[in-house]
């Protein structure tokens, strides 16, 4: 048995044979073209044929995976109309006397290198799209057909181009493992939407694994090639148990989160980007209780514009409407740093200029996000939530800025909608001031991750502190209870969006406290619903 390790994108276990997807390799001859005019004609014919094929792929992706997956093929179709790219191919054929294949390799490689050198990771990643197009052009020019799959298999590859992922027969995909890839690559997007076990960055993966029996352990982030009997039995049993449990949990979709004695609780989802929507919908979330908006800032090399942010928020709001979507304003700082913000290094970043403190210090930056949120509010049921609050003054300042942004948009004739305003309770100061704070907002959402670290003075990033960490520390539970009771005294609702919300051993405690909403990662929704439906609080 050989075990290769990688990074998990989707958990679960896949058992089957490896099918190694070899990248298209073509050696373009630099022999002179006998008839350059004829070569230009061949180039143009292939370009149109590839564009036709891309159009078919667009339609296929639209039906199978939706607009987001499909858009890339429209973009590819347009890339093939790029005047500079066409001119360099034609000049390589006509002026330098090369064959169409050679011209395609030269011009497309040059364009790909230009993208790859760009600093912005989004544009740098487009280099893979140009290479994908080059291969499609060469496939057509050389008349090479793609080999079809006929049996279910675990797909292994260096990485997958968008057109390759769409051309695959998804019903035959047991799992995916790639040598490269990133969590925002098309492969990862596809894997999440299909919900099949997937690991990326599996550095030791090679074409030698083709055809081998394997077990892909998405939970453990590893691929076992030709597993020994003991490993195979252990993982087979684990898969069978997980499959049975999954099938049973699927039957809970559409059912209420209600105890046997009639208490209900809302179960919402935590997300980091619009890409997580698919999983949110597949797991029947009642809404989104925490959209960690800072991930939009962490993904790029420049601050997302007001338009980009507003489009991302709108997408989530429209997909979820009429269900509520609570978007937390930017929580940058501490462990979440971004180079372009030029943050001053701090001795104690967890207690430093992070989250709302940073936003209230850089007001123009903050206002761009507030304006984007207000613009998106016209398209769904929005909640705006402020992180790391410790005082009533901070909430008032946030509200005043929101008001200012609302006035500006009105003056510009831009439509906005209604929204709720809430705060995260993730500092002991906020929990202790819950009565006063409840007078200023519509809801509380308790962030137990930070509330634990600040209450117990235990750095959440420091693994060495594990022996001292009690996730159920009585002081923490007391603060949660105080917060919920204060919220109810003032007629507002209180939820929990930290990791503890998914801790099934605390569900009964939270329901007894009267917690109104539990927001958890999408895959934890159905297990939590199951737990609630088996509780009796009498
Ligand atoms: C929390 O602190 O519990 C929380 C939900 O916020 P984050 O984990 O993003 O800091
Ligand atoms: Mg937090």
Coordinates of C-alpha atoms and ligand atoms in Angstrom, one line a residue:
X1 CA 0.0 0.0 0.0
X2 CA 1.2 3.5 -0.7
X3 CA -0.4 6.5 0.9
X4 CA -0.3 10.0 -0.6
X5 CA -1.4 13.1 1.3
X6 CA -3.1 16.2 0.1
X7 CA -5.5 19.0 1.2
X8 CA -9.2 18.2 1.7
X9 CA -11.8 20.1 -0.4
X10 CA -14.7 17.7 0.2
X11 CA -14.8 15.0 2.9
X12 CA -16.1 11.4 2.6
X13 CA -14.7 8.2 1.3
X14 CA -14.5 7.0 -2.4
X15 CA -13.5 3.4 -3.2
X16 CA -12.6 2.4 -6.8
X17 CA -10.0 2.3 -9.5
X18 CA -8.0 5.4 -10.4
X19 CA -8.4 6.9 -13.8
X20 CA -5.6 9.2 -14.5
X21 CA -6.6 12.0 -16.8
X22 CA -3.5 12.8 -18.9
X23 CA -3.1 16.3 -20.0
X24 CA -3.2 16.9 -23.7
X25 CA 0.4 16.9 -25.1
X26 CA 1.2 18.0 -28.6
X27 CA 4.5 18.5 -30.2
X28 CA 4.0 21.2 -32.8
X29 CA 6.4 20.9 -35.8
X30 CA 8.2 24.0 -36.8
X31 CA 8.5 22.8 -40.4
X32 CA 7.6 25.5 -43.0
X33 CA 4.0 25.7 -44.3
X34 CA 3.7 24.6 -47.9
X35 CA 0.8 27.0 -48.5
X36 CA 0.4 29.7 -45.8
X37 CA -3.0 30.8 -47.2
X38 CA -4.3 27.2 -46.7
X39 CA -2.9 27.3 -43.2
X40 CA -4.7 30.5 -42.3
X41 CA -7.9 28.8 -43.6
X42 CA -7.2 25.7 -41.4
X43 CA -6.6 28.0 -38.4
X44 CA -9.9 29.9 -39.0
X45 CA -11.9 26.7 -39.5
X46 CA -10.6 25.3 -36.2
X47 CA -11.3 28.6 -34.4
X48 CA -14.9 28.5 -35.5
X49 CA -15.3 24.8 -34.8
X50 CA -13.9 25.2 -31.3
X51 CA -16.2 28.2 -30.7
X52 CA -19.2 26.0 -31.8
X53 CA -18.0 23.3 -29.4
X54 CA -17.7 25.9 -26.6
X55 CA -21.2 27.0 -27.2
X56 CA -22.4 23.4 -26.9
X57 CA -20.4 23.1 -23.6
X58 CA -22.0 26.3 -22.4
X59 CA -25.5 24.9 -22.9
X60 CA -24.5 21.6 -21.3
X61 CA -22.9 23.3 -18.3
X62 CA -25.9 25.6 -17.9
X63 CA -28.3 22.6 -17.7
X64 CA -26.0 20.5 -15.5
X65 CA -24.4 22.9 -13.2
X66 CA -25.9 26.4 -13.6
X67 CA -24.9 29.8 -14.8
X68 CA -21.8 30.1 -12.7
X69 CA -20.2 27.0 -14.1
X70 CA -21.4 27.8 -17.6
X71 CA -20.1 31.4 -17.8
X72 CA -16.5 30.3 -18.3
X73 CA -17.4 28.8 -21.7
X74 CA -18.9 32.1 -22.9
X75 CA -15.7 33.8 -21.7
X76 CA -13.6 31.2 -23.7
X77 CA -15.7 31.8 -26.8
X78 CA -15.0 35.5 -26.5
X79 CA -11.2 34.9 -25.9
X80 CA -11.1 33.2 -29.3
X81 CA -12.3 36.5 -30.8
X82 CA -9.4 38.4 -29.3
X83 CA -8.0 40.5 -32.1
X84 CA -4.4 40.4 -30.8
X85 CA -4.4 36.7 -30.4
X86 CA -5.8 36.1 -33.9
X87 CA -3.3 38.7 -35.3
X88 CA -0.3 36.9 -33.7
X89 CA -1.4 33.5 -35.1
X90 CA -2.0 34.9 -38.6
X91 CA 1.3 36.8 -38.6
X92 CA 3.2 33.7 -37.4
X93 CA 1.6 31.7 -40.3
X94 CA 1.8 34.4 -43.1
X95 CA 4.9 36.3 -42.2
X96 CA 7.0 33.6 -40.6
X97 CA 5.7 30.8 -42.8
X98 CA 4.7 28.4 -40.0
X99 CA 2.0 25.7 -39.8
X100 CA -1.3 26.6 -38.0
X101 CA -0.5 24.3 -35.1
X102 CA 2.9 26.0 -34.5
X103 CA 1.3 29.4 -34.6
X104 CA -1.3 28.4 -32.1
X105 CA 1.3 27.1 -29.7
X106 CA 3.4 30.2 -30.0
X107 CA 0.6 32.8 -29.7
X108 CA -1.4 31.0 -27.0
X109 CA 1.6 30.2 -24.8
X110 CA 2.7 33.8 -25.0
X111 CA -0.8 35.0 -23.9
X112 CA -0.8 32.4 -21.1
X113 CA 2.6 33.5 -19.8
X114 CA 1.3 37.1 -19.8
X115 CA -1.7 36.1 -17.6
X116 CA 0.5 34.0 -15.3
X117 CA 2.8 36.9 -14.6
X118 CA -0.1 39.1 -13.3
X119 CA -0.1 39.7 -9.6
X120 CA -3.9 39.4 -9.2
X121 CA -4.5 35.7 -8.5
X122 CA -7.8 35.9 -10.5
X123 CA -6.0 37.0 -13.7
X124 CA -3.0 34.8 -13.0
X125 CA -5.4 31.8 -12.9
X126 CA -6.8 32.7 -16.3
X127 CA -3.5 31.5 -17.8
X128 CA -5.0 27.9 -17.3
X129 CA -8.0 29.0 -19.4
X130 CA -5.7 30.1 -22.3
X131 CA -3.8 26.8 -22.2
X132 CA -7.2 25.0 -22.2
X133 CA -8.1 26.9 -25.3
X134 CA -4.8 26.1 -26.9
X135 CA -5.3 22.4 -26.4
X136 CA -8.8 22.5 -27.8
X137 CA -7.5 24.3 -30.9
X138 CA -4.7 21.7 -31.2
X139 CA -7.1 18.8 -30.7
X140 CA -9.2 20.1 -33.5
X141 CA -6.3 20.8 -35.9
X142 CA -4.8 17.4 -35.2
X143 CA -8.1 15.5 -35.3
X144 CA -7.4 13.9 -31.9
X145 CA -10.4 12.5 -30.1
X146 CA -10.9 12.4 -26.3
X147 CA -11.1 8.9 -24.9
X148 CA -14.5 8.2 -23.3
X149 CA -15.0 6.9 -19.7
X150 CA -17.3 3.9 -19.4
X151 CA -16.9 2.8 -15.7
X152 CA -17.1 4.6 -12.4
X153 CA -13.6 5.7 -11.2
X154 CA -11.7 8.1 -9.0
X155 CA -10.4 10.8 -11.2
X156 CA -6.7 11.7 -10.7
X157 CA -5.0 14.6 -12.6
X158 CA -2.4 17.2 -12.5
X159 CA -5.2 19.7 -12.5
X160 CA -8.4 20.0 -14.5
X161 CA -9.3 22.7 -17.0
X162 CA -12.9 24.0 -17.0
X163 CA -13.7 22.4 -20.3
X164 CA -12.3 19.0 -19.0
X165 CA -14.5 19.1 -15.9
X166 CA -17.6 19.8 -18.0
X167 CA -16.9 17.1 -20.5
X168 CA -16.5 14.5 -17.8
X169 CA -19.5 12.2 -17.2
X170 CA -20.3 13.1 -13.6
X171 CA -22.3 10.0 -13.0
X172 CA -19.0 8.0 -13.3
X173 CA -17.1 10.2 -10.9
X174 CA -16.5 8.6 -7.5
X175 CA -14.0 11.2 -6.2
X176 CA -11.3 13.6 -7.4
X177 CA -7.7 13.9 -6.5
X178 CA -5.3 16.5 -8.1
X179 CA -1.7 17.2 -7.9
X180 CA -2.2 21.0 -8.1
X181 CA -5.3 23.0 -7.8
X182 CA -6.5 25.6 -5.2
X183 CA -9.7 25.8 -3.1
X184 CA -11.1 28.3 -5.6
X185 CA -10.2 26.4 -8.7
X186 CA -12.9 25.1 -11.0
X187 CA -12.1 21.5 -9.9
X188 CA -12.9 22.5 -6.3
X189 CA -16.0 24.4 -7.3
X190 CA -17.2 21.3 -9.2
X191 CA -16.3 19.0 -6.4
X192 CA -18.3 21.0 -3.9
X193 CA -21.3 21.2 -6.1
X194 CA -21.2 17.5 -6.7
X195 CA -20.4 16.8 -3.0
X196 CA -17.9 14.0 -3.9
X197 CA -14.8 13.3 -1.9
X198 CA -11.9 15.5 -3.2
X199 CA -8.4 16.3 -2.2
X200 CA -6.1 18.7 -4.0
X201 CA -2.3 19.5 -3.8
X202 CA -1.5 15.8 -3.6
X203 CA 2.2 16.5 -4.4
X204 CA 3.3 12.9 -5.0
X205 CA 0.5 12.0 -7.4
X206 CA 1.7 10.8 -10.8
X207 CA 0.3 9.0 -13.9
X208 CA 1.7 5.7 -12.4
X209 CA -1.4 5.4 -10.3
X210 CA -3.6 5.0 -13.4
X211 CA -5.7 1.8 -13.1
X212 CA -4.8 1.0 -9.5
X213 CA -7.3 0.1 -6.9
X214 CA -7.6 3.0 -4.4
X215 CA -9.4 4.5 -1.5
X216 CA -9.7 8.2 -1.4
X217 CA -10.2 9.3 2.2
X218 CA -11.5 12.9 1.9
X219 CA -11.8 13.2 5.7
X220 CA -8.2 12.3 6.3
X221 CA -6.9 14.1 3.2
X222 CA -5.2 11.1 1.8
X223 CA -5.2 8.6 -1.1
X224 CA -4.4 4.9 -0.4
X225 CA -3.1 3.2 -3.5
X226 CA -3.6 -0.6 -3.5
X227 CA -4.8 -0.5 0.2
X228 CA -3.9 -3.4 2.5
X229 CA -6.8 -5.5 3.8
X230 CA -6.9 -3.9 7.2
X231 CA -7.1 -0.3 5.9
X232 CA -9.6 -1.3 3.2
X233 CA -11.9 -3.0 5.8
X234 CA -11.7 -0.1 8.2
X235 CA -12.5 2.5 5.5
X236 CA -15.1 0.3 3.8
X237 CA -16.9 0.0 7.2
X238 CA -16.6 3.8 7.8
X239 CA -18.0 4.4 4.3
X240 CA -20.9 2.1 4.8
X241 CA -21.8 3.6 8.1
X242 CA -21.5 7.1 6.7
X243 CA -23.7 6.2 3.6
X244 CA -26.4 4.8 5.9
X245 CA -26.3 7.9 8.1
X246 CA -26.4 10.2 5.1
X247 CA -29.3 8.4 3.5
X248 CA -31.2 8.6 6.8
X249 CA -30.4 12.3 7.2
X250 CA -31.6 13.1 3.7
X251 CA -35.1 12.2 4.8
X252 CA -35.0 15.1 7.2
X253 CA -35.0 17.7 4.4
X254 CA -38.1 19.8 4.5
X255 CA -38.9 18.9 8.0
X256 CA -39.1 21.3 11.0
X257 CA -36.4 21.8 13.6
X258 CA -38.8 20.8 16.4
X259 CA -38.4 18.8 19.6
X260 CA -40.8 16.1 20.4
X261 CA -42.5 18.5 22.9
X262 CA -42.9 21.3 20.3
X263 CA -39.9 23.6 20.9
X264 CA -38.5 25.0 17.6
X265 CA -35.2 26.6 16.7
X266 CA -34.0 28.1 13.4
X267 CA -31.0 26.3 11.9
X268 CA -29.0 28.5 9.5
X269 CA -25.8 28.1 7.6
X270 CA -22.3 29.7 7.9
X271 CA -20.7 30.6 4.6
X272 CA -17.5 32.4 3.3
X273 CA -18.5 33.1 -0.3
X274 CA -21.3 32.7 -2.8
X275 CA -19.6 29.4 -3.9
X276 CA -21.0 27.8 -0.7
X277 CA -24.6 28.4 -1.7
X278 CA -25.0 25.1 -3.4
X279 CA -24.2 23.2 -0.2
X280 CA -26.5 25.6 1.8
X281 CA -29.4 24.8 -0.5
X282 CA -28.6 21.1 -0.7
X283 CA -28.6 20.9 3.1
X284 CA -31.9 22.7 3.5
X285 CA -30.7 25.7 5.6
X286 CA -33.4 27.9 7.0
X287 CA -31.2 31.0 6.1
X288 CA -27.7 32.2 6.3
X289 CA -26.7 33.1 9.9
X290 CA -23.1 34.2 9.1
X291 CA -21.7 35.2 5.8
X292 CA -18.0 35.9 6.7
X293 CA -17.6 38.7 4.2
X294 CA -13.9 39.1 4.8
X295 CA -13.2 36.1 2.6
X296 CA -14.1 38.3 -0.4
X297 CA -11.2 40.6 0.7
X298 CA -8.8 37.7 1.5
X299 CA -9.1 36.1 -2.0
X300 CA -7.7 38.9 -4.1
X301 CA -4.7 41.1 -4.3
X302 CA -6.8 44.3 -4.1
X303 CA -9.8 45.4 -2.2
X304 CA -13.0 44.2 -3.9
X305 CA -14.8 47.2 -5.4
X306 CA -18.3 48.4 -4.2
X307 CA -19.8 46.8 -7.3
X308 CA -18.0 43.5 -6.9
X309 CA -19.1 43.2 -3.3
X310 CA -22.6 44.3 -4.0
X311 CA -22.8 41.6 -6.8
X312 CA -21.6 38.9 -4.4
X313 CA -24.1 39.9 -1.7
X314 CA -26.9 40.2 -4.2
X315 CA -26.2 36.7 -5.6
X316 CA -26.5 35.2 -2.1
X317 CA -29.6 37.3 -1.2
X318 CA -31.4 36.4 -4.4
X319 CA -30.6 32.7 -4.1
X320 CA -31.9 32.5 -0.5
X321 CA -34.9 34.9 -0.8
X322 CA -37.2 35.1 1.1
X323 CA -35.0 33.5 3.7
X324 CA -32.7 35.7 5.8
X325 CA -29.1 36.3 4.9
X326 CA -26.9 37.8 7.7
X327 CA -23.8 39.3 6.3
X328 CA -21.1 40.2 8.8
X329 CA -19.1 43.2 8.0
X330 CA -15.4 42.8 7.3
X331 CA -13.5 41.0 10.2
X332 CA -10.0 41.5 9.0
X333 CA -7.1 41.6 11.4
X334 CA -5.6 39.0 13.9
X335 CA -5.2 35.8 11.9
X336 CA -7.0 37.3 8.8
X337 CA -4.5 39.6 7.2
X338 CA -4.3 41.1 3.7
X339 CA -1.2 42.6 2.2
X340 CA -2.9 45.4 0.4
X341 CA -4.4 46.8 3.6
X342 CA -0.9 47.5 4.8
X343 CA -1.7 46.7 8.4
X344 CA 0.8 47.8 11.0
X345 CA 2.3 44.7 12.7
X346 CA 1.0 44.4 16.3
X347 CA 2.4 42.7 19.4
X348 CA -1.0 41.3 20.2
X349 CA -3.1 41.2 17.1
X350 CA -6.0 39.2 18.5
X351 CA -6.5 42.2 20.8
X352 CA -5.5 44.7 18.2
X353 CA -6.9 46.8 15.5
X354 CA -9.2 44.2 14.0
X355 CA -12.8 43.9 12.7
X356 CA -15.0 46.8 13.7
X357 CA -12.0 48.7 15.2
X358 CA -10.3 48.6 11.8
X359 CA -13.5 49.6 10.0
X360 CA -14.2 52.5 12.3
X361 CA -10.6 53.7 11.8
X362 CA -10.7 53.4 8.0
X363 CA -14.1 54.8 7.4
X364 CA -13.9 55.2 3.6
X365 CA -13.0 51.6 3.4
X366 CA -15.9 50.7 5.7
X367 CA -18.3 52.9 3.8
X368 CA -17.6 51.1 0.5
X369 CA -18.8 47.8 2.2
X370 CA -21.8 49.5 3.8
X371 CA -22.9 51.0 0.5
X372 CA -22.5 47.6 -1.2
X373 CA -24.6 46.0 1.5
X374 CA -27.3 48.6 1.2
X375 CA -27.4 48.3 -2.6
X376 CA -27.8 44.5 -2.2
X377 CA -30.5 45.0 0.4
X378 CA -33.0 45.7 -2.5
X379 CA -32.7 42.0 -3.6
X380 CA -33.6 39.9 -0.5
X381 CA -33.9 39.6 3.2
X382 CA -30.7 41.1 4.6
X383 CA -29.3 41.2 8.1
X384 CA -26.2 43.4 8.6
X385 CA -24.0 42.3 11.5
X386 CA -21.0 44.0 13.1
X387 CA -18.2 42.0 14.7
X388 CA -16.1 42.4 17.8
X389 CA -18.4 45.0 19.4
X390 CA -17.5 46.1 23.0
X391 CA -19.6 49.2 23.4
X392 CA -22.8 51.0 22.7
X393 CA -20.8 53.8 21.2
X394 CA -19.4 51.6 18.5
X395 CA -22.9 50.4 17.5
X396 CA -24.1 54.0 17.3
X397 CA -21.1 54.9 15.1
X398 CA -21.8 51.9 12.8
X399 CA -25.5 52.9 12.5
X400 CA -24.6 56.5 11.8
X401 CA -22.3 55.4 9.0
X402 CA -25.0 53.2 7.6
X403 CA -27.5 56.1 7.7
X404 CA -24.9 58.3 5.9
X405 CA -24.4 55.7 3.2
X406 CA -28.2 55.3 2.9
X407 CA -28.6 59.1 2.3
X408 CA -25.8 59.1 -0.2
X409 CA -27.3 56.3 -2.2
X410 CA -30.7 58.0 -2.1
X411 CA -29.2 61.2 -3.4
X412 CA -27.6 59.1 -6.2
X413 CA -31.0 57.6 -7.1
X414 CA -29.8 54.1 -6.2
X415 CA -32.5 51.8 -4.8
X416 CA -32.1 50.1 -1.4
X417 CA -34.3 47.8 0.7
X418 CA -35.0 47.1 4.3
X419 CA -32.7 45.1 6.6
X420 CA -32.2 44.1 10.2
X421 CA -29.1 45.2 12.1
X422 CA -27.3 43.0 14.6
X423 CA -24.0 42.5 16.4
X424 CA -21.8 39.6 17.2
X425 CA -21.4 38.9 20.9
X426 CA -17.9 37.6 21.0
X427 CA -16.3 39.6 23.7
X428 CA -17.1 39.3 27.5
X429 CA -17.7 43.1 27.4
X430 CA -20.5 42.7 24.9
X431 CA -22.1 39.8 26.9
X432 CA -21.9 41.8 30.1
X433 CA -23.5 44.8 28.4
X434 CA -26.1 42.8 26.6
X435 CA -29.0 44.7 28.1
X436 CA -27.7 48.0 26.9
X437 CA -26.6 46.7 23.5
X438 CA -30.0 45.0 23.0
X439 CA -31.6 48.5 22.9
X440 CA -29.5 49.4 19.9
X441 CA -30.0 46.4 17.5
X442 CA -32.5 43.8 16.1
X443 CA -30.5 40.7 17.0
X444 CA -27.5 39.2 18.6
X445 CA -25.3 36.4 17.2
X446 CA -22.9 34.8 19.7
X447 CA -19.5 34.1 18.3
X448 CA -18.3 31.4 20.6
X449 CA -14.9 31.0 18.9
X450 CA -13.8 34.4 20.0
X451 CA -15.9 34.5 23.1
X452 CA -14.1 31.5 24.3
X453 CA -10.6 32.9 23.6
X454 CA -11.4 36.3 25.2
X455 CA -13.2 34.8 28.2
X456 CA -10.6 32.2 29.0
X457 CA -7.6 34.2 27.8
X458 CA -6.8 31.2 25.5
X459 CA -5.4 32.1 22.0
X460 CA -7.5 30.2 19.6
X461 CA -4.6 29.8 17.2
X462 CA -2.2 28.2 19.7
X463 CA -2.4 24.4 19.5
X464 CA -0.2 24.1 22.7
X465 CA -3.1 25.5 24.7
X466 CA -5.3 22.5 23.9
X467 CA -4.9 20.8 27.4
X468 CA -6.2 24.0 29.0
X469 CA -9.2 24.5 26.7
X470 CA -12.6 23.5 27.9
X471 CA -15.0 24.2 25.1
X472 CA -17.9 23.9 27.6
X473 CA -16.3 26.2 30.2
X474 CA -19.0 27.2 32.7
X475 CA -18.0 30.9 32.4
X476 CA -18.7 30.7 28.6
X477 CA -22.1 29.0 29.1
X478 CA -23.0 31.6 31.7
X479 CA -22.2 34.4 29.3
X480 CA -24.2 32.8 26.5
X481 CA -27.2 32.4 28.9
X482 CA -26.9 36.0 30.1
X483 CA -26.8 37.2 26.5
X484 CA -29.9 35.2 25.4
X485 CA -31.9 36.3 28.5
X486 CA -31.0 40.0 28.0
X487 CA -32.0 39.8 24.3
X488 CA -35.4 38.4 25.2
X489 CA -35.9 41.0 27.9
X490 CA -35.6 43.6 25.2
X491 CA -37.7 41.8 22.6
X492 CA -34.9 40.9 20.2
X493 CA -33.6 37.4 19.1
X494 CA -30.3 35.7 19.9
X495 CA -28.5 33.0 17.9
X496 CA -25.1 31.3 18.0
X497 CA -22.8 31.2 15.0
X498 CA -19.5 30.0 16.5
X499 CA -18.4 26.4 16.2
X500 CA -20.2 25.5 19.4
X501 CA -23.5 25.9 17.7
X502 CA -22.9 22.5 16.0
X503 CA -21.8 20.7 19.2
X504 CA -24.6 18.2 19.6
X505 CA -23.8 17.6 23.2
X506 CA -24.9 21.2 23.9
X507 CA -28.0 21.4 21.7
X508 CA -30.3 20.6 24.6
X509 CA -28.6 23.2 26.8
X510 CA -28.9 25.9 24.1
X511 CA -32.6 25.1 23.5
X512 CA -33.3 25.2 27.3
X513 CA -31.7 28.7 27.3
X514 CA -34.1 29.7 24.6
X515 CA -31.5 30.3 21.8
X516 CA -33.5 31.3 18.7
X517 CA -31.1 30.3 16.0
X518 CA -28.1 28.0 15.5
X519 CA -25.9 28.8 12.5
X520 CA -23.5 26.0 11.5
X521 CA -21.5 24.9 8.4
X522 CA -23.9 23.5 5.8
X523 CA -23.0 19.9 6.3
X524 CA -23.8 20.1 10.0
X525 CA -27.4 21.2 9.4
X526 CA -29.1 17.9 9.0
X527 CA -27.3 16.2 11.9
X528 CA -28.4 19.1 14.1
X529 CA -32.0 18.9 12.9
X530 CA -31.9 15.2 13.7
X531 CA -30.6 16.0 17.2
X532 CA -33.3 18.6 17.8
X533 CA -36.1 16.3 16.6
X534 CA -35.1 13.7 19.1
X535 CA -35.0 16.0 22.1
X536 CA -37.7 16.4 24.7
X537 CA -37.4 19.5 27.0
X538 CA -40.2 18.6 29.4
Ligands
LIG1 C1 -16.7 33.5 16.4 O1 -15.8 34.2 16.8 O2 -17.3 32.6 17.0 C2 -17.1 33.7 15.0 C3 -18.2 33.1 14.5 O3 -16.3 34.5 14.2 P1 -14.9 34.0 13.5 O4 -14.8 32.5 13.8 O5 -15.0 34.3 12.1 O6 -14.0 34.8 14.3
LIG2 MG1 -15.1 35.9 15.7

